[in-house]
Structures are given as C-alpha cells and as structure tokens.
Amino acid sequence: MKIEARNLSFAVRGKTLLQDVSLAVQPGETLALVGPNGSGKSTLMRLLSGLAKPSRGEVLLAGKPLASLTRREIAQRIAIVEQQAETAERITARSVVELGRTPWLSALKPWNGQDTQLVDKALRTVEMEGFASREWATLSGGERQRLHIARALAQRPGLLLLDEPTNHLDIHHQLSILNCIRNLKVTTVVALHDLNQALTCDKVAVLSRGRLVACGAPSQALAPETVSEIFGIQARWVRDAEGADPFLSFQLA
Amino acid sequence: MSAAAALAWQGLRGACLALPVLAAAVLAGAMIGETSLAPDLVLSVLANKLAGAGLPVDPVDQGIIWSYRLPRALVAAACGAALAVAGVVLQALLRNALADPYILGISAGASTGAVAVTIAGLGGGALSLSFGAFNGALLAFGFVAILARAAGAGGSRAAAAQIVLAGIAGSQLFNALTAFIIAKSANADQARGIMFWLMGNLSGVRWPDVWLAVPLALAGWMICRFHARALDAFTFGSDSAASLGIPVRRVQVVLIFATALTTAVMVSIVGSIGFVGLVIPHAARFLVGPGHRRLMPAAALTGAVFLVAADIVSRIIIPGQVLPIGVVTALIGAPSFAVILVRGQKAAR
Ligand SMILES: Nc1ncnc2c1ncn2[C@@H]1O[C@H](COP(=O)(O)OP(=O)(O)O)[C@@H](O)[C@H]1O
Ligand SMILES: [Mg+2]
C-alpha cells in the first residue's frame, strides 16, 4: 500500500514540531526514518497513522486522503507500534497479540479459527510462541516489544509503522526483526537509531529539527557529510577485510 | 447468519448459567429476614401473584414477601449489577484501578441534591428526595464533564487523568455544599436521617422502583456489553485503542454517559452504596481475568449476588434494627479486597 505525505506541518501550542515534510513510500518498500532525539520521528509516525491531525498538508494512503477514512478503516490498513505502550492489566502475552484482530471483528463477525491462526503465525514470527500464556508483567522489555510487533502483524496491515522497534532488543532479535520486516510484502516505515541498520532498508529519510533533510537511496541519504552535520559527530565509510558492503563508522567531532 | 446464531447462542448460554444463581439469591432475599419464611411459601406467593394460582397463603406472609422483600431483593440485584459493571467500564476507560462509579462526582452530587430538597426545603416539599438526588447527581456529573473538557481532555494522552482529577474536584465541591447545607439548617435528627440515606437504604423500595431499576440495569448492561471488545482495546491506552480502530471519543462519551446515568438513578433509589463498584470488578477480574467479554458478565453476577446478600445481612445482623447496607458492603468488601490484593500479588510472582 502506498503512503504519501504532502507538505505536512504539525504544531502544538504555537510550537512547530514538523515543518513541510513531503515523502512517498511505494508499495512493499521499507523506509527507515532516522534523526537525532527530538527531531520529530515519533510525531511524523503519529501523523502518518492518523493518530494526530496535521496542522497543514495531508497524508494520502493508496491515493486516498487519510482524513476521509474512519478509524476502523484506517486500522484495517495501518498498524503502528508506538515507542512506549504499557499496561497494568494482568493480561497474557497471547491476548496482547489478539488485540491486533480488533479492527476485523464485529458483533456479526466474531472471532474464528482464521483469527487464531493469524495470532499463532504472528507469535511465531517474533519467536514468542513459547511465551503465549505468560503474564505481561512478567515479561522483559524486549519480549514486550516483540509482542507489540506481533500484535501489529496480526492486524494484517498494508502499511506498518514501527517507532524504534529494536529498542530493548538483543542483537539477535534486532537482526531477526529487521530481516522479518524487510521480507514482509507490507509497506513499512521504521524509525531507527542504528544508521547501519537503516542502510539495509530500501530507502532512508533523515529528519532534523522537524525538517526532512534527505530522503532517498540509503547510501546517498546517509552520506557521511549529512550524518556528521545533523548528529554533530564525524562519520566515514569503512569497508571490512572481507569486502562486504561499506558501513558507517563514527567518532565524536 | 451463522454468526448471528452463534452470538444468540452465546447470550443464551450465559443467561442459562447466570439466571439460576440470580434466582436463588433473590429467593434467599425473600426468605430470610426478621421472620424466616420457607422457600415453598415464597414459591406459592409467586404462583399466586404471577399465575393466579390461588394457593392458600397467610396474607401477612404474602404481604411481606410480595410487597417488601421481593422488590427489595430485585432492586438490590439490579443495583449491584449496575454498579459493578459501571466500575468495570470506568476502570478500563480511565485506566485507573481505583476508579468507581462515584469517581465522576455522582454520589457527592446526589447527596447535595438530597439535602437541598429535604433539609434546605428546595421545591417547598413538592419534590421527593430521589428527585433531588437524581438531579444533584446529574448536575455534579455535568460540572465534572465540563471541567474535564475545559482542562483539555480532548483527545490528549492525559485525558483519563484529567477526568479523574475533575471528578475529585467536583466531589470535593459538592461534598462541601452538602456539609454547608447540613451545618446551616439541619437539626441532629435530620442530619442522622441523611447520613443513613447516604450509606445506602433499601427499606423504602417498592415495585415502582423495580420497574425503574431493573430495565435500566439491563439497558446499561447491554450498552456496556456491546463495547466489551472496545474496552479490551484500551488496555494500552487510548492512542493504542484508536490505532486498533476504536472511535475513542465516541466510545468514551457513550460509556461515560451511560454509566453516569445508571449510577445516578441507582443512587437516587437506594443512596450511595460504597465499595461495590470498586471491589466487585477486582474480585471478578481475579476470578475470570481481564478480558471484558467474560469480566462484564462475571462482575454483573457477582455484584448482584453480593448486594442481595449484603441486604440480607443488613436486615438480620442487629435484631430489631436495620444497618445501612453501605456499612455492610464496606465491612465485607474491605477485608475481601485485602485478601484479593495479597493473593493477587502472590499469584503474580
Ligand atoms: N505534545 C507535545 N507538546 C510539546 N512538545 C512536544 C509534544 N510532543 C513532542 N514534543 C516535542 O517535539 C519534538 C519531537 O518529538 P518526537 O517526535 O517525539 O521526537 P523523536 O521521536 O524524533 O525523538 C521534541 O522536541 C519533543 O519535546
Ligand atoms: Mg520518538
């Protein structure tokens, strides 16, 4: 599903958090969103998901203005994993993932075997099938994060928005989640802090102080000059002895 | 079609499980009291009244059962169920384990309305205490709703906290008004009467109250039950609910108004019975878990049975005297709550 942001601006109480952001993600592509803390990544995610309304500009989902869809129609197309989502309820891991089926259920379309299968599959994808009956409070940060991702997958979205999904994850699960995301046929926008992980996505968008400073092919958007400037460091390309793709190396400026 | 049938079947199965328990509780409510009456006597009275069976029954016994105890037990059941469901809904919606049906200022407003009518003499004696209580409750709720809205509850992440704070402010204000009216114009007897009413009093309940309380409890129940899945979606907050396709604003408004209205009516009939709306939801959660499709029926049934039982206890525990039912609910409720808390903690480890 294609998503397009046109001249998005967002302000709260006179403070501009995002200014004139335009970008497009083609069906099936994975876009990495990078930028320093407070640069507006989460804000942009909320606008793309319809959780917040832009002060100016519009979001088009598969060519249709997002504002013309109901909440339920949006939820059948877009799933979002927000940065912090906690609960004090004594809910099991499995029921968290089951929440993802909510937009597809109604009084006349109750839970059925297919929903169960989708939940099983989502749990397997994030390697959490062994945790299904565990209570939320007993899970680690990384396990919770993977459940949120599974919940989003169970939603069967055409567009997946992930806000720093690899936080809390060990390196194995970081790589396996990213691999899984890249292999999904679903269009994905993912906020990442690890720039070398961003390099492996189809496209990269760089935000700085609420503005889009670069958007395009990873090696161009993440050119060392851009990265050095917006993060206030020194970055350079490095190649390892085995001749794999170059990666970024950093040191303080 | 098969989906609709499955739904009807589910409802039927639930009713088959719940109705016998409810009937047994109401039967006990009709049997037990200062004079104990045999179950077959109660059944004979029911047969006489409902089917015109013409069985020989002492008219005094028949009067006690039909005019006093049955309506009392039925209203207690309706009220217990409604308060418990309101508690479940508000705890989920406001994401606050301490929320109860009175968190929106309803009980405070009802007492202000009650004293305004009975003590300050508002309406010149033409208005009933229930009428005053109901209007006071709505007034207080209106105040809380407007305050919460003005405080920027509109869609922000802090919305739930704003409503709770507005509710506390509203309750304080209306409690102060009540105290003011009592201090200004009440004599000791009047003050005592009001205290008694505030702690819950079912002794004035008659059939017209049944025709108000039972249908209202059923209607409130249906509205809340219909939103069970939406309430589940609030587990991770209102943003998460929105991203799962829940029209958050509409659900909040519908459910808060439905619970406020049912609670206001219940309070105006029986006074503000504490603890049911707070403790029963937690007890039910302990029994069936946090999923609202099972939690709501469990809470409604537990609440109904609990309040019928509390009413029985309030009538027999001190011979020749009726204890306010709120005292009983708190005396049983607080220790059971403590047990649930402690056992819940252990289970979580
Ligand atoms: N509701 C709000 N009111 C005022 N400022 C906000 C609000 N939400 C976010 N901000 C500010 O907007 C900026 C962007 O935030 P965010 O999008 O969360 O950044 P990122 O996710 O890139 O770290 C930050 O400076 C943050 O402090
Ligand atoms: Mg962020």
XYZ file of C-alpha atoms and ligand atoms in Angstrom:
630
model
C 0.000 0.000 0.000
C 1.462 3.330 -0.992
C 1.720 6.131 1.548
C 2.426 9.712 0.700
C 2.926 12.738 2.920
C 2.314 16.100 1.276
C 3.749 19.224 2.893
C 2.995 18.026 6.409
C 3.360 20.539 9.203
C 2.424 19.996 12.811
C 2.357 22.451 15.674
C 1.175 22.257 19.277
C 0.582 25.402 21.317
C 2.427 27.527 18.809
C 5.499 25.281 18.762
C 6.264 23.833 15.358
C 7.342 20.191 15.676
C 7.309 19.323 11.993
C 7.631 21.603 9.013
C 6.768 20.943 5.422
C 7.617 17.247 5.268
C 6.873 15.500 1.967
C 7.751 11.910 1.200
C 6.354 8.853 -0.529
C 6.829 5.155 0.133
C 5.963 2.751 -2.690
C 4.029 -0.472 -2.084
C 6.248 -3.104 -0.463
C 9.120 -0.713 0.251
C 10.749 -0.302 3.652
C 11.641 3.244 4.600
C 13.975 3.904 7.525
C 13.379 7.141 9.405
C 16.451 8.455 11.197
C 17.287 11.609 13.112
C 18.508 12.831 16.490
C 16.329 12.621 19.622
C 13.505 15.106 19.388
C 13.835 15.582 15.626
C 10.187 14.650 15.086
C 10.272 10.941 14.149
C 7.517 9.914 16.533
C 5.477 12.970 15.592
C 5.712 12.066 11.912
C 4.673 8.483 12.714
C 1.594 9.739 14.550
C 0.634 11.908 11.601
C 1.131 9.050 9.140
C -1.045 6.789 11.281
C -3.814 9.357 11.673
C -3.399 9.432 15.472
C -2.662 13.136 15.161
C -4.037 15.529 12.545
C -1.537 17.689 10.648
C -1.864 21.452 11.048
C -1.115 21.736 7.374
C -0.750 19.333 4.467
C -2.247 15.885 4.094
C -1.479 12.167 4.169
C -2.573 10.002 1.250
C -2.986 6.270 1.734
C -3.190 4.381 -1.568
C -4.115 7.711 -3.151
C -6.967 8.473 -0.699
C -6.776 11.209 1.912
C -6.356 9.600 5.331
C -8.828 12.125 6.738
C -11.608 10.587 4.614
C -11.293 7.154 6.276
C -12.928 6.087 9.553
C -10.781 4.921 12.467
C -11.764 1.341 11.750
C -10.938 1.610 8.041
C -7.549 3.082 8.935
C -6.884 0.295 11.456
C -7.625 -2.309 8.778
C -4.869 -0.749 6.663
C -2.296 0.713 9.070
C -0.745 -0.846 12.170
C 1.542 1.175 14.413
C 3.902 0.132 17.176
C 4.441 3.172 19.364
C 7.534 3.807 21.404
C 6.031 3.278 24.825
C 2.888 1.288 25.408
C 2.473 -0.186 28.858
C -0.344 -1.657 30.897
C -1.000 -2.636 34.477
C -3.624 -5.201 33.430
C -2.767 -8.809 34.147
C -3.153 -9.691 30.519
C -1.439 -12.673 28.883
C 1.051 -12.391 26.035
C -1.389 -14.090 23.714
C -4.240 -11.695 24.441
C -1.962 -8.774 23.616
C -1.443 -10.210 20.146
C -5.159 -10.998 19.875
C -5.871 -7.263 20.233
C -4.486 -6.922 16.713
C -7.592 -8.612 15.327
C -9.871 -5.914 16.823
C -10.398 -3.890 13.630
C -11.549 -7.008 11.779
C -14.100 -8.170 14.342
C -17.640 -7.044 14.999
C -20.797 -8.310 16.668
C -21.697 -10.154 13.487
C -18.174 -11.256 12.687
C -16.911 -12.853 15.895
C -13.543 -14.471 16.452
C -12.972 -17.575 14.327
C -10.308 -20.148 13.514
C -8.610 -17.892 10.999
C -8.039 -15.245 13.659
C -6.440 -17.886 15.875
C -4.143 -18.929 13.019
C -3.058 -15.351 12.339
C -2.243 -14.860 16.016
C -0.229 -18.112 16.094
C 1.659 -17.043 12.997
C 2.448 -13.583 14.379
C 3.723 -15.128 17.617
C 5.979 -17.475 15.636
C 7.309 -14.607 13.519
C 8.641 -12.791 16.578
C 9.758 -16.087 18.183
C 7.402 -15.684 21.122
C 5.202 -18.768 20.696
C 6.667 -20.269 23.867
C 5.535 -17.245 25.888
C 1.854 -17.223 24.876
C 0.423 -17.813 28.339
C 2.867 -15.618 30.262
C 1.538 -12.514 32.007
C 2.591 -9.121 30.668
C 4.109 -8.020 33.989
C 6.485 -11.000 33.961
C 7.992 -10.227 30.540
C 11.207 -8.346 29.784
C 11.291 -5.119 27.783
C 12.445 -6.921 24.657
C 9.779 -9.581 24.965
C 7.116 -6.902 25.349
C 8.437 -5.097 22.309
C 8.252 -8.276 20.243
C 4.660 -8.824 21.367
C 3.705 -5.329 20.243
C 5.245 -6.124 16.880
C 3.326 -9.411 16.743
C 0.132 -7.532 17.598
C 0.786 -5.182 14.690
C 1.459 -8.129 12.360
C -1.771 -9.841 13.465
C -3.565 -6.722 12.325
C -2.604 -7.690 8.738
C -1.908 -4.114 7.693
C -1.000 -2.814 4.257
C 1.252 -0.300 5.982
C 3.300 -0.976 9.084
C 4.653 1.904 11.188
C 7.299 0.964 13.741
C 8.707 3.556 16.130
C 12.145 2.402 17.272
C 11.088 -1.258 17.319
C 14.586 -2.525 18.017
C 14.954 -0.683 21.333
C 15.343 -3.162 24.176
C 16.164 -5.986 21.759
C 19.366 -8.016 21.862
C 21.381 -8.124 18.650
C 19.911 -11.455 17.542
C 16.357 -10.195 17.854
C 17.236 -6.815 16.324
C 18.528 -8.519 13.220
C 15.745 -11.063 13.061
C 13.005 -8.426 13.446
C 14.610 -6.225 10.793
C 15.018 -9.173 8.496
C 11.414 -10.118 9.014
C 10.255 -6.564 8.279
C 12.297 -6.335 5.092
C 10.916 -9.653 3.878
C 7.301 -8.688 4.506
C 5.409 -7.641 1.410
C 3.926 -4.894 3.562
C 4.961 -1.276 3.088
C 6.904 -0.280 6.199
C 8.134 2.917 7.801
C 10.552 2.229 10.629
C 12.249 4.719 12.943
C 15.772 3.512 13.703
C 18.726 4.757 15.686
C 21.288 2.361 14.251
C 22.317 4.041 10.999
C 23.990 0.896 9.699
C 20.715 -0.943 10.111
C 18.993 1.899 8.257
C 21.446 1.313 5.402
C 19.906 -2.108 4.801
C 16.419 -0.684 4.135
C 15.094 0.249 0.678
C 15.059 3.954 1.407
C 16.122 6.318 4.163
C 14.579 9.619 5.301
C 16.598 11.881 7.572
C 14.858 14.293 9.940
C 16.478 17.134 11.774
C 14.621 19.669 13.944
C 11.305 18.870 12.343
C 12.516 19.145 8.765
C 13.282 16.491 6.206
C 16.922 16.983 5.254
C 17.380 13.967 2.985
C 15.248 11.220 1.539
C 16.234 8.573 -0.965
C 18.646 5.722 -1.551
C 20.332 4.750 1.753
C 23.934 5.391 0.761
C 23.017 8.871 -0.553
C 20.636 9.926 2.229
C 23.172 8.746 4.815
C 26.158 10.397 3.189
C 28.813 10.931 5.889
C 28.606 14.728 5.463
C 24.868 14.769 6.237
C 25.209 12.392 9.166
C 28.182 14.282 10.612
C 26.347 17.567 10.458
C 22.982 16.656 11.954
C 24.301 14.388 14.712
C 27.309 16.605 15.488
C 29.855 13.825 15.027
C 32.328 12.609 12.447
C 31.211 9.765 10.214
C 33.047 7.927 7.449
C 32.626 4.893 5.266
C 34.510 1.767 6.287
C 34.970 -1.466 4.441
C 35.785 -4.704 6.203
C 38.508 -7.097 5.075
C 36.017 -9.496 3.515
C 34.813 -6.846 1.079
C 31.185 -6.703 2.202
C 29.115 -3.541 1.636
C 30.653 -0.483 3.284
C 29.290 0.662 6.615
C 29.446 3.833 8.673
C 31.906 4.367 11.464
C 31.544 7.224 13.932
C 33.565 9.258 16.354
C 32.915 12.451 18.280
C 33.766 15.572 16.317
C -26.433 -15.683 9.686
C -24.483 -18.401 11.475
C -22.506 -15.642 13.146
C -25.699 -14.072 14.476
C -26.820 -17.510 15.612
C -23.522 -18.059 17.409
C -23.968 -14.732 19.134
C -27.519 -15.576 20.207
C -26.303 -18.961 21.440
C -23.551 -17.302 23.455
C -26.064 -14.952 25.077
C -28.433 -17.837 25.798
C -25.707 -19.944 27.365
C -24.663 -17.032 29.570
C -28.242 -16.457 30.680
C -28.661 -20.171 31.468
C -25.646 -20.021 33.772
C -26.491 -16.715 35.424
C -30.260 -16.857 35.868
C -30.423 -19.800 38.314
C -27.801 -18.172 40.518
C -29.654 -14.854 40.441
C -32.988 -16.567 41.117
C -31.509 -18.412 44.083
C -30.156 -15.149 45.512
C -33.486 -13.364 45.121
C -35.287 -16.351 46.642
C -32.961 -16.193 49.639
C -33.630 -12.454 49.854
C -37.357 -13.159 50.058
C -36.985 -15.977 52.610
C -34.541 -14.563 55.105
C -35.397 -11.720 57.428
C -36.676 -10.987 60.880
C -39.242 -13.731 60.329
C -37.843 -16.551 58.241
C -40.202 -17.901 55.628
C -39.986 -21.275 53.898
C -38.983 -21.423 50.226
C -42.212 -23.194 49.255
C -44.113 -20.307 50.802
C -42.212 -17.865 48.598
C -42.897 -20.026 45.557
C -46.608 -20.200 46.447
C -46.765 -16.420 46.678
C -45.062 -16.151 43.290
C -47.526 -18.653 41.829
C -50.436 -16.695 43.288
C -49.241 -13.321 42.119
C -47.831 -14.228 38.735
C -50.116 -17.071 37.653
C -53.154 -16.519 39.854
C -52.795 -19.997 41.315
C -54.960 -19.180 44.349
C -52.882 -21.262 46.787
C -53.726 -20.757 50.450
C -51.124 -18.401 51.974
C -51.298 -16.288 55.121
C -51.988 -12.746 53.804
C -49.444 -11.240 56.191
C -46.690 -13.518 54.890
C -47.836 -12.845 51.375
C -47.616 -9.096 52.024
C -44.109 -9.337 53.494
C -42.838 -11.404 50.594
C -44.562 -9.670 47.730
C -44.618 -6.031 48.810
C -41.372 -5.757 50.743
C -38.790 -8.461 50.345
C -39.111 -9.298 46.646
C -38.872 -5.732 45.332
C -36.026 -5.153 47.741
C -34.080 -8.185 46.556
C -34.735 -7.361 42.902
C -33.602 -3.754 43.277
C -30.540 -4.881 45.244
C -29.646 -7.273 42.422
C -30.161 -4.653 39.711
C -28.220 -2.077 41.662
C -25.340 -4.422 42.483
C -25.020 -5.491 38.866
C -25.210 -1.939 37.543
C -22.646 -0.542 39.994
C -20.241 -3.412 39.350
C -20.469 -3.056 35.564
C -20.081 0.723 35.854
C -16.945 0.106 37.908
C -15.527 -2.277 35.301
C -16.203 0.180 32.493
C -14.744 3.210 34.259
C -11.655 1.347 35.450
C -10.952 0.283 31.871
C -11.781 3.591 30.254
C -9.898 5.763 32.740
C -7.126 3.159 33.135
C -7.326 3.614 36.861
C -7.688 0.690 39.233
C -9.198 2.995 41.839
C -11.995 4.282 39.631
C -15.514 3.501 40.810
C -18.943 4.691 39.637
C -18.758 7.655 42.009
C -15.494 8.970 40.602
C -17.485 11.276 38.324
C -18.937 13.168 41.295
C -22.256 11.341 41.220
C -22.527 10.327 44.844
C -21.448 13.750 46.100
C -23.930 15.473 43.798
C -26.730 13.124 44.823
C -26.208 13.918 48.494
C -26.228 17.643 47.778
C -29.469 17.256 45.859
C -30.952 15.137 48.635
C -30.149 17.628 51.380
C -31.207 20.556 49.200
C -34.669 19.002 48.950
C -35.076 17.506 52.427
C -33.195 19.980 54.600
C -32.908 23.275 52.757
C -36.501 22.776 51.617
C -35.897 23.274 47.902
C -39.173 22.824 45.989
C -41.270 23.567 49.051
C -41.939 19.919 49.908
C -43.271 19.088 46.436
C -40.073 17.313 45.417
C -39.034 13.865 46.599
C -35.623 13.019 47.978
C -34.940 10.722 44.992
C -35.799 13.514 42.589
C -33.394 15.855 44.348
C -30.685 13.208 44.477
C -31.024 12.373 40.789
C -30.805 15.993 39.714
C -27.942 16.687 42.071
C -26.067 13.716 40.616
C -26.594 14.925 37.055
C -25.578 18.449 37.993
C -22.354 17.244 39.592
C -21.595 14.975 36.655
C -22.219 17.866 34.258
C -19.823 20.009 36.263
C -17.155 17.277 36.173
C -17.620 16.648 32.448
C -17.323 20.345 31.600
C -14.313 20.774 33.871
C -12.562 17.759 32.341
C -13.230 19.112 28.876
C -12.033 22.593 29.745
C -8.874 21.075 31.247
C -8.047 19.858 27.757
C -9.178 16.260 27.992
C -9.969 16.420 24.286
C -8.024 13.526 22.824
C -4.778 14.206 24.634
C -2.822 11.408 26.232
C -3.600 12.722 29.692
C -7.378 12.655 29.124
C -8.012 9.869 31.617
C -6.053 11.612 34.357
C -7.925 14.886 33.678
C -11.289 13.178 34.139
C -10.185 11.607 37.417
C -8.880 14.951 38.699
C -12.013 16.789 37.595
C -14.065 14.115 39.385
C -12.133 14.628 42.601
C -12.553 18.403 42.380
C -16.284 18.031 41.669
C -16.788 15.608 44.555
C -14.990 17.903 46.971
C -17.082 20.864 45.879
C -20.417 19.068 46.201
C -19.455 17.421 49.496
C -18.644 20.878 50.824
C -22.031 22.144 49.644
C -23.737 19.245 51.422
C -21.845 19.954 54.633
C -22.714 23.619 54.295
C -26.440 22.956 53.930
C -26.452 20.494 56.835
C -24.488 22.859 59.094
C -26.700 25.783 58.187
C -30.145 24.334 58.528
C -30.285 20.765 59.767
C -31.086 19.582 63.242
C -29.422 16.477 64.640
C -32.255 14.146 63.640
C -32.308 15.364 60.067
C -28.542 15.031 59.810
C -28.764 11.479 61.098
C -31.503 10.632 58.618
C -29.398 11.962 55.768
C -26.330 10.056 56.931
C -28.425 6.919 56.988
C -29.694 7.503 53.485
C -26.216 8.294 52.189
C -24.863 4.970 53.416
C -27.500 3.147 51.445
C -31.006 2.273 52.413
C -33.245 -0.240 50.695
C -36.092 -0.189 53.172
C -38.248 2.199 51.177
C -38.020 0.153 47.983
C -41.352 -0.858 46.338
C -42.424 -2.248 42.973
C -42.264 1.072 41.055
C -38.563 1.174 41.951
C -38.173 -2.309 40.483
C -39.704 -1.145 37.205
C -37.160 1.651 37.091
C -34.048 -0.126 38.345
C -34.286 -3.467 36.533
C -34.897 -2.216 32.973
C -32.252 0.469 33.458
C -29.707 -2.053 34.715
C -30.486 -4.258 31.702
C -30.181 -1.374 29.241
C -26.917 -0.198 30.817
C -25.661 -3.752 30.727
C -26.429 -4.134 27.043
C -24.692 -0.896 26.083
C -21.582 -1.825 28.084
C -21.542 -5.442 26.905
C -21.726 -4.255 23.309
C -18.492 -2.303 23.906
C -16.576 -5.161 25.552
C -14.084 -5.538 22.722
C -13.580 -1.786 22.539
C -12.745 -1.760 26.256
C -10.183 -4.530 25.699
C -8.567 -2.274 23.113
C -7.980 0.359 25.827
C -5.507 -1.989 27.572
C -2.551 0.027 26.285
C -4.255 3.412 26.422
C -6.490 5.481 24.212
C -3.937 6.021 21.432
C -3.499 2.296 21.147
C -7.287 1.874 21.114
C -7.531 4.420 18.308
C -4.858 2.616 16.305
C -6.920 -0.560 16.668
C -9.856 1.171 15.001
C -11.858 2.215 18.057
C -13.632 5.579 17.692
C -12.177 6.595 21.049
C -14.071 9.816 21.564
C -17.467 8.309 20.790
C -16.896 5.237 22.943
C -15.759 7.399 25.864
C -18.764 9.700 25.635
C -21.326 6.908 25.221
C -19.948 4.761 28.024
C -19.311 7.580 30.489
C -22.816 8.958 29.968
C -24.398 5.502 30.196
C -22.606 4.658 33.444
C -23.224 8.116 34.907
C -26.940 7.931 34.154
C -27.426 4.399 35.529
C -25.424 5.226 38.631
C -27.375 8.449 39.198
C -30.677 6.583 39.066
C -29.448 3.794 41.354
C -28.111 6.311 43.866
C -31.405 8.193 43.832
C -33.282 4.962 44.648
C -31.011 3.409 47.279
C -28.445 6.037 48.292
C -24.752 5.814 47.578
C -23.712 2.305 48.433
C -19.941 2.246 48.501
C -17.392 -0.423 47.674
C -19.479 -2.495 45.238
C -18.352 -0.565 42.185
C -14.731 -0.650 43.305
C -14.263 -4.099 44.795
C -16.520 -6.321 42.694
C -14.695 -5.514 39.425
C -11.400 -6.518 41.032
C -12.914 -9.664 42.516
C -14.352 -10.595 39.121
C -11.030 -9.878 37.414
C -9.400 -12.181 39.911
C -11.901 -14.913 39.014
C -12.065 -14.676 35.208
C -9.157 -12.456 34.125
C -9.093 -9.016 32.483
C -10.877 -9.814 29.165
C -14.084 -7.775 29.158
C -16.273 -10.301 27.370
C -16.034 -12.563 30.406
C -15.303 -9.915 33.000
C -18.517 -7.968 32.480
C -20.967 -10.843 32.989
C -18.890 -12.097 35.907
C -18.889 -8.670 37.552
C -22.623 -8.159 36.967
C -23.488 -11.514 38.501
C -21.098 -11.159 41.439
C -22.317 -7.616 42.079
C -25.964 -8.660 42.028
C -25.478 -11.613 44.366
C -23.188 -9.616 46.644
C -25.663 -6.798 47.130
C -28.632 -9.127 47.725
C -26.520 -10.918 50.335
C -25.380 -7.629 51.896
C -29.015 -6.538 52.133
C -29.943 -9.776 53.922
C -27.087 -9.309 56.363
C -28.044 -5.669 56.977
C -31.553 -6.790 57.941
C -30.639 -9.604 60.335
C -27.292 -8.775 61.901
C -28.690 -6.489 64.617
C -32.055 -7.905 65.789
C -34.844 -5.370 65.529
C -32.698 -2.867 63.693
C -31.609 -2.307 60.110
C -27.990 -1.455 59.441
C -27.273 0.820 56.427
C -26.302 -1.530 53.612
C -23.240 0.595 52.811
C -21.826 -0.318 56.219
C -22.229 -3.998 55.387
C -20.709 -3.695 51.901
C -17.703 -1.887 53.331
C -17.318 -4.290 56.263
C -17.340 -7.298 53.940
C -15.794 -5.508 50.976
C -12.688 -4.039 52.578
C -11.316 -7.294 54.042
C -12.150 -9.300 50.895
C -10.400 -6.641 48.881
C -7.345 -7.016 51.096
C -7.380 -10.789 50.553
C -7.651 -10.363 46.788
C -4.806 -7.856 46.791
C -2.492 -10.102 48.752
C -3.353 -13.258 46.833
C -3.135 -11.383 43.542
C 0.363 -10.256 44.453
C 1.398 -13.809 45.274
C -0.070 -15.168 42.053
C 1.813 -12.574 40.025
C 5.145 -13.687 41.399
N 2.678 17.289 22.986
C 3.827 17.961 22.817
N 3.923 19.239 23.223
C 5.067 19.935 23.057
N 6.161 19.423 22.513
C 6.152 18.145 22.103
C 4.977 17.346 22.220
N 5.257 16.118 21.720
C 6.530 16.166 21.309
N 7.080 17.366 21.549
C 8.433 17.803 21.183
O 8.546 17.625 19.805
C 9.845 17.236 19.441
C 9.787 15.976 18.579
O 9.384 14.899 19.378
P 9.381 13.417 18.813
O 8.606 13.409 17.553
O 8.907 12.551 19.896
O 10.911 13.172 18.522
P 11.697 11.821 18.195
O 10.708 10.716 18.140
O 12.349 12.084 16.882
O 12.704 11.650 19.271
C 10.603 17.062 20.743
O 11.394 18.206 20.934
C 9.523 16.985 21.790
O 9.979 17.515 23.011
Mg 10.477 9.062 19.229
